[in-house]
Amino acid sequence: MKIVLTGFMGSGKTAVGRELGRILGYPFVDTDDLIEEREGKPISLIFKEKGEDYFRRIECETVKEISLKKNIVVATGGGVIKNKNNVENLSSGGIIIWLKAEPGIILKRIATEGGKRPLLDVEEPLEEIKKLLAEREGSYKQADVVIDTNYITPGETAREIMEKLSLDMQEVNVDLKDRSYKILIGRRLIRNIGLRLKEFRPSRVAIVSNKTVFPLYRDIILGSMDESGIVPEIFLIPDGEEYKDSLWASHLHGELLKARFDRDSLLIAFGGGVVGDITGFVASTYMRGIKYVQVPTTLLAQVDSSVGGKTGVNHPLGKNMIGTFYQPVFVAIDIDTLNTLPAREFGAGMAEIIKYGIISDSNLFDSLEKDKKDILSGGKGLLKAIRRSCEIKAGIVSEDEREAGLRAVLNFGHTIGHAIETATDYRRFLHGEAIAIGMCTAAELAVKQGMLDKEAVSRIRGLIGSYELPVKIPGDIPAEAMIDAMEIDKKVKSGRLRFILPESIGSVRIVEDIDRGIIREVLEESKSN
Ligand SMILES: NC(=O)c1ccc[n+]([C@@H]2O[C@H](COP(=O)([O-])OP(=O)(O)OC[C@H]3O[C@@H](n4cnc5c(N)ncnc54)[C@H](O)[C@@H]3O)[C@@H](O)[C@H]2O)c1
């Protein structure tokens, strides 16, 4: 993100800009310094020798060049924001912040700063400052954020900006060339979501959510939009997997058309995986694709469905069969939203986090064992586990966006998990719970195949069980029904039954064509009594 600081001299642009740059690790530039460097002389001399028009032209060129940079803190000279083109250039991909101060305080600051300030050379400097401020106020008001700097230090101002823009969060990059985006992870993110949207300058914004989640966060999210001058449309779908279908997608398309959303509009998916999948699908198909943002509110959606750009709806003949690969412009994971998530849903998300540990990171697995108490109480351990999970998924997606190969490892536990879901008509278990059983059973299958030692299986089962997740196949599900379900599962490629099996904790391998007799044996042995 580009952070642009504007304001009168003495408002602290340089000190605040330096501090922000230091905290964020972004370069800090001052447009006046750049111009002086470019021209090889002080601004006063440029004015004197070549006139104001010349200076403003160079200023516009400098601003245009800076505007192409992404992660940078920019302090602007007093006149920059007076020019419409400059404001447009700086706003694209950036947030403009007005550091505001009262005339008396400005005078005090520039007097104590020392140096030659022409403003102090007039007879009534305070009156001069008041006059100039009144003249510029209209331009400053174009800023996206106003920070009152009167009684705070530059350090405090920088911290206030960090908080307002939710910059004190963690970031994970999903690297997909021109479709790359960031996953922002932190607390209080939805309180500032409006400001984050400004970076994309959408013509219209709609929040797509459901009737359970939206009322819980309505005031916070609408308050944030209001603060940023955004008046969103709100489209709510009923709560439930059964509404993730083409009828509801078509209804949403219709609402967007009725509200005259154009190609520069933006959708916010605010909810769990159901809301995320259908919103992404609608965004990808409306007018051949408009921007969307994922704001996942279930743990499963935060670590899995919101990352990677798989969108879709269900069809009567198959789950998730109609869909697209379409990446959001960013993902904002506000872990405070998990406070209202039912415990069983939280557990289902934990199954996916455990999956990441088993498929690619034994350290994550270790910390899930060690930090269980902290994770369950929503402490730092949870933030760490979510972040690591997103990193792992982002890494895999970056290498294999369209599931041509590597991405398949994300399906660890899914072959058996899906079979359990099908055999129980998707009614008995949440997806994550079925995957939990699927992972334990796949680990047993790996032992049978001579790939994994027994100690690893008992650690896997122990960890999954410790998060209150099921580890055994219910005794009443016939093994044959599960095998039948596996055969018709969409992951059976060219007639081959495919399993992702662990070789150790932190590493998996794709194994095909396992003898059906062995599979049946493992399924029987993995049943609860
Ligand atoms: N696109 C992908 O890559 C991908 C990956 C995995 C799963 N999925 C899809 O995700 C869906 C499952 O997602 P899910 O597990 O998030 O289910 P969900 O969206 O149905 O949410 C589960 C329940 O929690 C409620 N809820 C959500 N956030 C809440 C909150 N903060 N407080 C209180 N209640 C809240 C929801 O209203 C719902 O009742 C499935 O449709 C699945 O196909 C997609």
Coordinates of C-alpha atoms and ligand atoms in Angstrom, one line a residue:
M1 CA 0.0 0.0 0.0
K2 CA 1.1 3.6 -0.7
I3 CA 0.7 5.9 2.2
V4 CA 0.6 9.6 1.3
L5 CA 0.9 12.2 4.0
T6 CA -0.3 15.7 3.3
G7 CA -0.7 18.8 5.5
F8 CA 0.7 22.2 6.2
M9 CA 4.3 22.7 7.0
G10 CA 4.9 21.9 10.7
S11 CA 2.2 19.2 10.6
G12 CA 4.9 16.5 11.1
K13 CA 4.9 14.9 7.6
T14 CA 8.6 14.2 7.5
A15 CA 8.9 12.9 11.1
V16 CA 5.7 10.8 10.9
G17 CA 6.6 9.5 7.4
R18 CA 10.1 8.4 8.5
E19 CA 8.6 6.6 11.6
L20 CA 6.0 4.9 9.5
G21 CA 8.5 3.8 6.9
R22 CA 10.7 2.4 9.7
I23 CA 7.9 0.4 11.3
L24 CA 6.6 -0.9 8.0
G25 CA 9.9 -1.4 6.3
Y26 CA 8.8 0.9 3.4
P27 CA 11.0 3.6 1.8
F28 CA 10.1 7.1 2.7
V29 CA 10.2 9.9 0.2
D30 CA 9.4 13.6 0.3
T31 CA 8.3 15.1 -3.0
D32 CA 10.1 18.4 -2.3
D33 CA 13.3 16.5 -1.7
L34 CA 12.9 14.5 -4.9
I35 CA 12.4 17.7 -6.9
E36 CA 15.4 19.4 -5.3
E37 CA 17.5 16.4 -6.1
R38 CA 16.3 16.2 -9.6
E39 CA 16.9 19.9 -10.3
G40 CA 20.1 20.1 -8.2
K41 CA 19.0 23.2 -6.4
P42 CA 16.7 24.3 -3.6
I43 CA 13.0 24.9 -4.3
S44 CA 13.2 28.6 -3.5
L45 CA 15.8 28.9 -6.3
I46 CA 13.7 26.9 -8.8
F47 CA 10.8 29.2 -8.1
K48 CA 13.1 32.3 -8.5
E49 CA 14.9 31.2 -11.6
K50 CA 12.2 29.3 -13.5
G51 CA 8.9 30.3 -12.0
E52 CA 6.0 28.5 -10.3
D53 CA 4.5 27.0 -13.5
Y54 CA 7.8 25.2 -14.2
F55 CA 8.0 24.0 -10.6
R56 CA 4.4 22.7 -10.7
R57 CA 5.1 20.8 -13.9
I58 CA 8.1 19.1 -12.4
E59 CA 6.0 18.4 -9.3
C60 CA 3.3 16.7 -11.4
E61 CA 5.9 14.5 -13.1
T62 CA 7.5 13.6 -9.8
V63 CA 4.1 12.6 -8.3
K64 CA 3.3 10.5 -11.4
E65 CA 6.5 8.6 -11.0
I66 CA 6.0 8.0 -7.3
S67 CA 2.4 6.9 -7.9
L68 CA 3.7 3.8 -9.8
K69 CA 5.4 2.6 -6.7
K70 CA 3.5 0.2 -4.4
N71 CA 4.8 0.0 -0.9
I72 CA 6.1 3.4 0.0
V73 CA 5.4 6.3 2.4
V74 CA 5.2 9.7 0.6
A75 CA 5.2 13.2 2.2
T76 CA 3.9 15.7 -0.2
G77 CA 4.8 19.4 -0.6
G78 CA 2.0 21.8 0.4
G79 CA 0.7 22.4 -3.1
V80 CA 0.7 18.8 -4.4
I81 CA -2.9 18.1 -3.3
K82 CA -4.2 21.2 -5.0
N83 CA -3.8 19.6 -8.4
K84 CA -6.5 17.2 -9.4
N85 CA -4.2 14.9 -11.4
N86 CA -1.8 14.6 -8.5
V87 CA -4.7 13.5 -6.2
E88 CA -5.9 11.0 -8.7
N89 CA -2.4 9.6 -9.2
L90 CA -1.7 9.3 -5.5
S91 CA -5.1 7.8 -4.7
S92 CA -4.6 5.0 -7.1
G93 CA -3.4 2.2 -4.8
G94 CA -2.8 4.6 -2.0
I95 CA -4.4 6.2 1.0
I96 CA -4.1 10.0 1.5
I97 CA -3.8 11.1 5.1
W98 CA -4.2 14.7 6.2
L99 CA -2.1 15.5 9.2
K100 CA -4.0 18.4 10.7
A101 CA -2.8 21.0 13.2
E102 CA -4.0 24.3 14.6
P103 CA -2.4 27.5 13.3
G104 CA -0.9 28.3 16.8
I105 CA 0.7 24.9 17.1
I106 CA 2.0 25.0 13.5
L107 CA 3.7 28.3 14.3
K108 CA 5.3 27.0 17.5
R109 CA 6.6 23.9 15.7
I110 CA 8.1 25.8 12.8
A111 CA 9.7 28.4 15.1
T112 CA 11.3 25.7 17.3
E113 CA 12.4 23.6 14.2
G114 CA 14.6 26.5 13.2
G115 CA 16.0 26.8 9.7
K116 CA 14.9 29.4 7.2
R117 CA 11.1 29.4 6.8
P118 CA 9.9 32.3 4.6
L119 CA 6.6 32.1 6.4
L120 CA 8.2 33.5 9.5
D121 CA 9.6 36.5 7.7
V122 CA 6.2 38.2 7.4
E123 CA 5.0 40.7 9.9
E124 CA 2.1 38.6 11.3
P125 CA 3.1 34.9 10.8
L126 CA 0.1 33.6 12.7
E127 CA -2.3 35.5 10.5
E128 CA -0.4 34.3 7.4
I129 CA -0.7 30.7 8.5
K130 CA -4.4 31.1 9.2
K131 CA -4.9 32.6 5.7
L132 CA -3.0 29.9 3.9
L133 CA -4.7 27.1 5.9
A134 CA -8.1 28.5 5.0
E135 CA -7.1 28.6 1.3
R136 CA -5.9 25.0 1.4
E137 CA -8.5 23.5 3.6
G138 CA -10.7 22.4 0.6
S139 CA -7.8 20.5 -0.9
Y140 CA -6.8 18.8 2.3
K141 CA -10.4 17.7 2.8
Q142 CA -9.9 15.4 -0.2
A143 CA -7.8 13.1 2.0
D144 CA -9.2 9.7 3.0
V145 CA -8.2 10.0 6.6
V146 CA -7.7 13.0 8.9
I147 CA -5.4 12.7 11.9
D148 CA -5.4 15.4 14.5
T149 CA -1.7 15.9 15.4
N150 CA -2.2 18.8 17.8
Y151 CA -1.2 17.2 21.0
I152 CA 0.6 14.1 20.0
T153 CA 4.1 13.3 19.0
P154 CA 5.1 12.1 15.5
G155 CA 5.6 8.6 17.0
E156 CA 2.1 8.6 18.4
T157 CA 0.7 9.9 15.1
A158 CA 2.5 7.1 13.3
R159 CA 1.0 4.6 15.7
E160 CA -2.5 6.1 15.2
I161 CA -2.2 5.7 11.5
M162 CA -1.0 2.1 11.8
E163 CA -4.1 1.4 13.9
K164 CA -6.5 3.3 11.7
L165 CA -5.3 1.5 8.6
S166 CA -5.0 -1.8 10.4
L167 CA -1.4 -1.8 9.5
D168 CA -0.4 -3.6 12.7
M169 CA -1.5 -6.9 11.3
Q170 CA 0.4 -9.7 9.7
E171 CA 0.5 -10.2 5.9
V172 CA 0.9 -13.2 3.8
N173 CA 1.4 -12.9 0.0
V174 CA -0.3 -15.0 -2.6
D175 CA 2.1 -14.8 -5.4
L176 CA 0.3 -15.1 -8.7
K177 CA 2.0 -12.5 -11.0
D178 CA -0.5 -9.8 -12.0
R179 CA -3.2 -11.5 -9.8
S180 CA -1.1 -11.5 -6.7
Y181 CA -2.8 -10.4 -3.5
K182 CA -2.4 -10.1 0.2
I183 CA -3.9 -12.0 3.1
L184 CA -4.2 -9.6 6.1
I185 CA -4.4 -11.3 9.4
G186 CA -5.1 -9.5 12.7
R187 CA -7.6 -8.2 15.2
R188 CA -10.1 -5.4 14.7
L189 CA -9.6 -5.6 10.9
I190 CA -13.3 -5.2 10.0
R191 CA -13.4 -2.0 12.0
N192 CA -11.2 -0.5 9.3
I193 CA -12.3 -2.4 6.3
G194 CA -13.9 0.7 4.6
L195 CA -10.5 2.4 4.5
R196 CA -8.8 -0.7 3.0
L197 CA -11.4 -0.6 0.2
K198 CA -10.5 2.9 -0.8
E199 CA -7.2 1.6 -2.2
F200 CA -9.2 0.1 -5.0
R201 CA -11.5 3.1 -5.6
P202 CA -14.6 1.0 -6.4
S203 CA -17.5 2.7 -8.0
R204 CA -20.0 0.7 -5.9
V205 CA -19.6 -1.7 -3.0
A206 CA -21.9 -4.6 -2.0
I207 CA -21.6 -6.7 1.1
V208 CA -22.7 -10.3 0.5
S209 CA -23.3 -12.2 3.8
N210 CA -25.9 -14.4 5.4
K211 CA -28.7 -13.9 7.9
T212 CA -26.7 -15.3 10.8
V213 CA -23.3 -13.6 10.5
F214 CA -24.3 -10.1 9.2
P215 CA -26.5 -9.1 12.2
L216 CA -23.6 -9.9 14.6
Y217 CA -21.2 -7.5 12.9
R218 CA -23.6 -5.1 11.2
D219 CA -22.8 -2.0 13.3
I220 CA -19.1 -2.5 13.2
I221 CA -18.9 -3.1 9.4
L222 CA -21.4 -0.4 8.5
G223 CA -19.7 2.0 10.9
S224 CA -16.4 1.4 9.1
M225 CA -18.0 2.0 5.7
D226 CA -19.7 5.1 6.9
E227 CA -16.4 6.5 8.2
S228 CA -14.9 6.0 4.7
G229 CA -17.9 7.5 2.9
I230 CA -18.9 4.2 1.4
V231 CA -22.6 3.4 1.2
P232 CA -22.7 -0.3 0.5
E233 CA -25.6 -2.4 -0.8
I234 CA -26.3 -5.4 1.5
F235 CA -27.3 -8.7 0.0
L236 CA -28.1 -11.5 2.4
I237 CA -28.6 -15.1 1.6
P238 CA -30.1 -17.7 3.9
D239 CA -27.7 -19.6 6.1
G240 CA -26.8 -23.1 4.8
E241 CA -24.9 -25.1 2.3
E242 CA -28.2 -25.8 0.4
Y243 CA -28.3 -22.1 -0.6
K244 CA -24.9 -22.3 -2.3
D245 CA -26.6 -23.0 -5.6
S246 CA -27.1 -21.4 -9.0
L247 CA -30.5 -20.1 -8.0
W248 CA -29.0 -17.9 -5.3
A249 CA -26.1 -17.0 -7.6
S250 CA -28.6 -15.9 -10.2
H251 CA -30.6 -14.0 -7.6
L252 CA -27.4 -12.1 -6.6
H253 CA -26.6 -11.4 -10.3
G254 CA -30.1 -9.9 -10.5
E255 CA -29.7 -7.7 -7.5
L256 CA -26.4 -6.3 -8.8
L257 CA -28.1 -5.6 -12.2
K258 CA -31.0 -3.9 -10.5
A259 CA -28.7 -1.8 -8.4
R260 CA -26.8 -0.9 -11.6
F261 CA -23.5 -2.2 -10.5
D262 CA -20.8 -1.6 -13.2
R263 CA -17.5 -3.2 -13.9
D264 CA -15.7 -1.1 -11.4
S265 CA -17.8 -2.3 -8.5
L266 CA -16.6 -4.5 -5.7
L267 CA -18.2 -7.3 -3.7
I268 CA -17.3 -8.2 -0.1
A269 CA -17.8 -11.8 0.9
F270 CA -18.5 -11.6 4.6
G271 CA -19.1 -15.0 6.1
G272 CA -18.0 -18.6 6.1
G273 CA -17.0 -20.7 3.1
V274 CA -20.6 -20.8 1.7
V275 CA -20.8 -17.1 1.4
G276 CA -17.2 -16.9 0.2
D277 CA -17.7 -19.5 -2.6
I278 CA -20.9 -18.1 -3.9
T279 CA -19.7 -14.4 -3.7
G280 CA -16.5 -15.3 -5.5
F281 CA -18.5 -17.1 -8.2
V282 CA -20.9 -14.2 -8.7
A283 CA -17.9 -11.7 -8.8
S284 CA -16.2 -13.8 -11.4
T285 CA -19.2 -14.0 -13.7
Y286 CA -20.9 -10.7 -13.2
M287 CA -20.0 -8.6 -16.3
R288 CA -17.2 -11.0 -17.0
G289 CA -15.6 -10.4 -13.6
I290 CA -15.6 -7.7 -11.0
K291 CA -13.3 -7.2 -7.9
Y292 CA -14.1 -9.0 -4.7
V293 CA -12.7 -9.2 -1.2
Q294 CA -12.9 -12.2 1.1
V295 CA -13.6 -11.4 4.8
P296 CA -13.9 -15.0 6.1
T297 CA -15.6 -15.4 9.5
T298 CA -15.2 -19.2 10.1
L299 CA -11.9 -20.7 11.0
L300 CA -12.3 -23.1 8.0
A301 CA -12.8 -20.2 5.6
Q302 CA -9.9 -18.2 7.1
V303 CA -7.4 -21.0 6.6
D304 CA -8.8 -22.7 3.6
S305 CA -11.7 -21.6 1.4
S306 CA -10.9 -17.8 1.3
V307 CA -7.4 -18.4 0.0
G308 CA -6.7 -19.7 -3.5
G309 CA -9.5 -18.4 -5.6
K310 CA -11.6 -21.5 -6.0
T311 CA -15.2 -20.3 -6.2
G312 CA -18.3 -22.2 -6.9
V313 CA -21.8 -23.4 -6.3
N314 CA -23.4 -26.8 -5.9
H315 CA -25.4 -28.6 -8.6
P316 CA -28.1 -31.2 -7.8
L317 CA -25.7 -33.7 -9.5
G318 CA -22.6 -32.8 -7.5
K319 CA -21.1 -30.5 -4.8
N320 CA -19.0 -27.6 -6.1
M321 CA -19.4 -28.7 -9.6
I322 CA -20.1 -25.3 -11.1
G323 CA -17.3 -22.8 -10.5
T324 CA -14.3 -20.8 -11.5
F325 CA -10.8 -20.0 -10.4
Y326 CA -10.9 -16.3 -9.6
Q327 CA -8.7 -14.5 -7.1
P328 CA -9.9 -11.8 -4.7
V329 CA -8.1 -8.5 -4.5
F330 CA -7.3 -9.2 -0.9
V331 CA -8.4 -11.3 2.1
A332 CA -8.9 -9.8 5.5
I333 CA -8.9 -12.3 8.3
D334 CA -10.2 -10.7 11.5
I335 CA -9.7 -13.3 14.2
D336 CA -12.0 -11.4 16.5
T337 CA -14.9 -12.6 14.4
L338 CA -14.1 -16.1 15.7
N339 CA -15.4 -15.1 19.1
T340 CA -19.0 -15.7 18.0
L341 CA -18.3 -18.9 16.1
P342 CA -19.9 -22.0 17.5
A343 CA -17.3 -24.4 19.1
R344 CA -18.1 -27.2 16.7
E345 CA -17.4 -25.0 13.7
F346 CA -14.1 -23.9 15.3
G347 CA -13.1 -27.5 15.7
A348 CA -13.9 -28.1 12.0
G349 CA -11.5 -25.3 11.1
M350 CA -8.8 -26.8 13.4
A351 CA -9.0 -30.0 11.4
E352 CA -7.8 -28.1 8.3
I353 CA -5.0 -26.4 10.3
I354 CA -3.9 -29.9 11.5
K355 CA -4.0 -31.0 7.9
Y356 CA -1.4 -28.3 7.0
G357 CA 0.9 -29.5 9.8
I358 CA 0.7 -33.1 8.5
I359 CA 1.1 -32.3 4.8
S360 CA 3.9 -29.8 5.0
D361 CA 5.1 -28.5 8.4
S362 CA 6.1 -30.6 11.4
N363 CA 6.8 -27.5 13.4
L364 CA 3.2 -26.3 13.0
F365 CA 2.1 -29.8 14.1
D366 CA 4.4 -29.6 17.2
S367 CA 3.0 -26.1 18.1
L368 CA -0.6 -27.3 17.7
E369 CA 0.3 -30.0 20.3
K370 CA 2.2 -27.6 22.6
D371 CA 0.0 -24.4 22.3
K372 CA -3.4 -26.1 22.5
K373 CA -4.6 -24.1 25.5
D374 CA -3.6 -20.8 24.0
I375 CA -5.1 -21.7 20.6
L376 CA -8.4 -22.7 22.1
S377 CA -8.6 -19.4 24.1
G378 CA -8.0 -17.4 20.9
G379 CA -4.5 -16.2 22.0
K380 CA -1.3 -15.5 20.0
G381 CA -0.9 -19.2 19.2
L382 CA -4.1 -19.1 17.2
L383 CA -3.0 -16.1 15.2
K384 CA 0.3 -17.9 14.5
A385 CA -1.4 -21.1 13.4
I386 CA -3.8 -19.2 11.1
R387 CA -0.9 -17.3 9.6
R388 CA 1.2 -20.5 9.0
S389 CA -1.8 -22.3 7.5
C390 CA -2.3 -19.4 5.1
E391 CA 1.4 -19.3 4.2
I392 CA 1.3 -23.0 3.4
K393 CA -1.9 -22.7 1.3
A394 CA -0.7 -19.6 -0.4
G395 CA 2.6 -21.3 -1.3
I396 CA 0.9 -24.3 -2.8
V397 CA -1.6 -22.1 -4.7
S398 CA 1.2 -19.9 -6.0
E399 CA 2.8 -23.0 -7.6
D400 CA -0.3 -24.7 -8.8
E401 CA -3.2 -22.3 -9.1
R402 CA -5.5 -24.5 -11.1
E403 CA -5.0 -27.8 -9.3
A404 CA -2.9 -29.4 -12.0
G405 CA -0.7 -31.3 -9.6
L406 CA 0.7 -30.0 -6.3
R407 CA -2.5 -28.5 -5.1
A408 CA -3.9 -32.0 -4.8
V409 CA -1.9 -32.5 -1.5
L410 CA -4.5 -30.2 0.1
N411 CA -6.9 -33.1 -0.4
F412 CA -5.2 -35.1 2.4
G413 CA -8.0 -36.8 4.3
H414 CA -10.5 -35.9 1.6
T415 CA -10.9 -39.2 -0.3
I416 CA -12.1 -41.0 2.9
G417 CA -13.6 -37.8 4.3
H418 CA -15.9 -37.3 1.3
A419 CA -16.8 -40.9 1.3
I420 CA -18.0 -40.5 4.9
E421 CA -19.9 -37.4 4.1
T422 CA -21.6 -39.1 1.1
A423 CA -22.4 -42.2 3.1
T424 CA -24.0 -40.1 5.8
D425 CA -25.8 -37.9 3.3
Y426 CA -23.8 -34.8 4.5
R427 CA -26.0 -34.7 7.6
R428 CA -24.0 -36.2 10.4
F429 CA -20.6 -34.5 10.2
L430 CA -19.3 -31.0 9.4
H431 CA -16.8 -31.1 6.5
G432 CA -13.8 -30.6 8.9
E433 CA -15.0 -33.4 11.1
A434 CA -15.3 -35.8 8.2
I435 CA -11.8 -34.8 7.1
A436 CA -10.5 -35.4 10.7
I437 CA -11.7 -39.0 10.4
G438 CA -10.4 -39.1 6.9
M439 CA -6.9 -38.0 8.0
C440 CA -6.7 -40.6 10.8
T441 CA -7.8 -43.4 8.4
A442 CA -5.4 -42.2 5.7
A443 CA -2.6 -42.4 8.2
E444 CA -3.6 -46.0 9.0
L445 CA -3.6 -46.8 5.3
A446 CA -0.1 -45.3 5.1
V447 CA 1.0 -47.7 7.8
K448 CA -0.5 -50.6 6.0
Q449 CA 1.4 -49.5 2.9
G450 CA 4.6 -49.5 4.9
M451 CA 5.0 -45.7 4.4
L452 CA 4.5 -44.5 8.0
D453 CA 5.4 -45.7 11.4
K454 CA 2.8 -46.4 14.1
E455 CA 4.1 -43.7 16.5
A456 CA 3.3 -41.0 13.9
V457 CA -0.3 -42.4 13.5
S458 CA -0.8 -42.2 17.2
R459 CA 0.5 -38.6 17.4
I460 CA -1.9 -37.7 14.5
R461 CA -4.8 -39.4 16.1
G462 CA -3.9 -37.9 19.5
L463 CA -3.7 -34.3 18.2
I464 CA -6.9 -34.6 16.2
G465 CA -8.8 -36.1 19.2
S466 CA -7.4 -33.4 21.6
Y467 CA -9.3 -30.7 19.6
E468 CA -12.5 -32.6 20.2
L469 CA -12.7 -33.9 16.7
P470 CA -13.8 -37.5 15.8
V471 CA -11.1 -39.9 14.9
K472 CA -13.0 -43.1 14.1
I473 CA -15.4 -44.1 11.4
P474 CA -18.9 -44.6 12.9
G475 CA -19.5 -48.4 13.2
D476 CA -22.8 -48.2 11.3
I477 CA -21.3 -47.0 8.0
P478 CA -20.6 -50.1 5.8
A479 CA -17.1 -50.1 4.3
E480 CA -18.7 -51.0 1.0
A481 CA -20.8 -47.9 0.9
M482 CA -17.7 -45.8 1.5
I483 CA -15.7 -47.6 -1.3
D484 CA -18.7 -47.0 -3.6
A485 CA -18.7 -43.3 -2.7
M486 CA -14.9 -43.1 -3.3
E487 CA -15.3 -44.7 -6.8
I488 CA -17.7 -42.0 -7.9
D489 CA -15.9 -39.2 -6.2
K490 CA -14.7 -36.5 -8.6
K491 CA -11.2 -37.0 -7.5
V492 CA -11.2 -40.4 -9.2
K493 CA -9.1 -39.5 -12.2
S494 CA -9.3 -41.7 -15.3
G495 CA -10.7 -44.5 -13.2
R496 CA -7.9 -44.4 -10.6
L497 CA -8.5 -44.1 -6.9
R498 CA -6.1 -41.6 -5.5
F499 CA -5.0 -41.1 -1.9
I500 CA -2.8 -38.5 -0.3
L501 CA -0.8 -40.5 2.3
P502 CA 1.7 -39.2 4.9
E503 CA 5.3 -40.5 4.8
S504 CA 6.0 -38.7 8.0
I505 CA 4.5 -35.8 9.9
G506 CA 5.1 -32.9 7.6
S507 CA 5.3 -34.8 4.3
V508 CA 2.8 -36.5 2.1
R509 CA 2.8 -38.4 -1.2
I510 CA 0.1 -39.2 -3.8
V511 CA -0.6 -42.9 -4.0
E512 CA -2.8 -44.5 -6.6
D513 CA -4.3 -48.0 -7.3
I514 CA -4.2 -49.3 -3.7
D515 CA -5.7 -52.7 -3.6
R516 CA -9.4 -52.5 -2.7
G517 CA -9.1 -55.3 -0.2
I518 CA -6.5 -53.3 1.7
I519 CA -8.7 -50.2 1.7
R520 CA -11.6 -52.3 3.0
E521 CA -9.5 -53.8 5.7
V522 CA -8.3 -50.4 6.9
L523 CA -11.8 -48.9 6.8
E524 CA -13.1 -51.8 8.9
E525 CA -10.2 -51.5 11.4
S526 CA -10.8 -47.8 11.7
K527 CA -14.4 -48.1 12.8
S528 CA -15.5 -47.2 16.3
N529 CA -17.2 -50.1 18.2
Ligands
LIG1 N1 -13.2 -22.5 -2.2 C1 -12.5 -23.4 -1.5 O1 -11.3 -23.6 -1.8 C2 -13.1 -24.2 -0.4 C3 -12.3 -25.0 0.5 C4 -13.0 -25.6 1.5 C5 -14.3 -25.5 1.7 N2 -15.1 -24.8 0.8 C6 -16.5 -24.6 1.0 O2 -16.8 -23.9 2.2 C7 -18.0 -24.3 2.7 C8 -17.9 -24.6 4.1 O3 -17.5 -23.4 4.8 P1 -17.7 -23.2 6.3 O4 -17.2 -24.3 7.1 O5 -17.2 -21.8 6.7 O6 -19.3 -23.2 6.5 P2 -20.4 -22.1 6.5 O7 -20.1 -21.0 5.6 O8 -21.7 -22.8 6.3 O9 -20.4 -21.5 8.0 C9 -20.7 -22.4 9.0 C10 -21.7 -21.8 10.0 O10 -21.1 -20.8 10.8 C11 -21.9 -19.6 10.7 N3 -20.9 -18.5 10.9 C12 -20.0 -18.1 10.1 N4 -19.2 -17.2 10.7 C13 -19.7 -17.0 11.9 C14 -19.3 -16.2 13.0 N5 -18.2 -15.5 13.0 N6 -20.0 -16.3 14.1 C15 -21.1 -17.1 14.2 N7 -21.5 -17.9 13.2 C16 -20.8 -17.9 12.1 C17 -22.5 -19.7 9.4 O11 -23.6 -18.8 9.3 C18 -22.9 -21.1 9.3 O12 -24.0 -21.4 10.0 C19 -18.5 -25.4 1.9 O13 -19.5 -25.0 0.9 C20 -17.3 -25.9 1.1 O14 -17.6 -26.5 -0.1 C21 -14.5 -24.1 -0.2

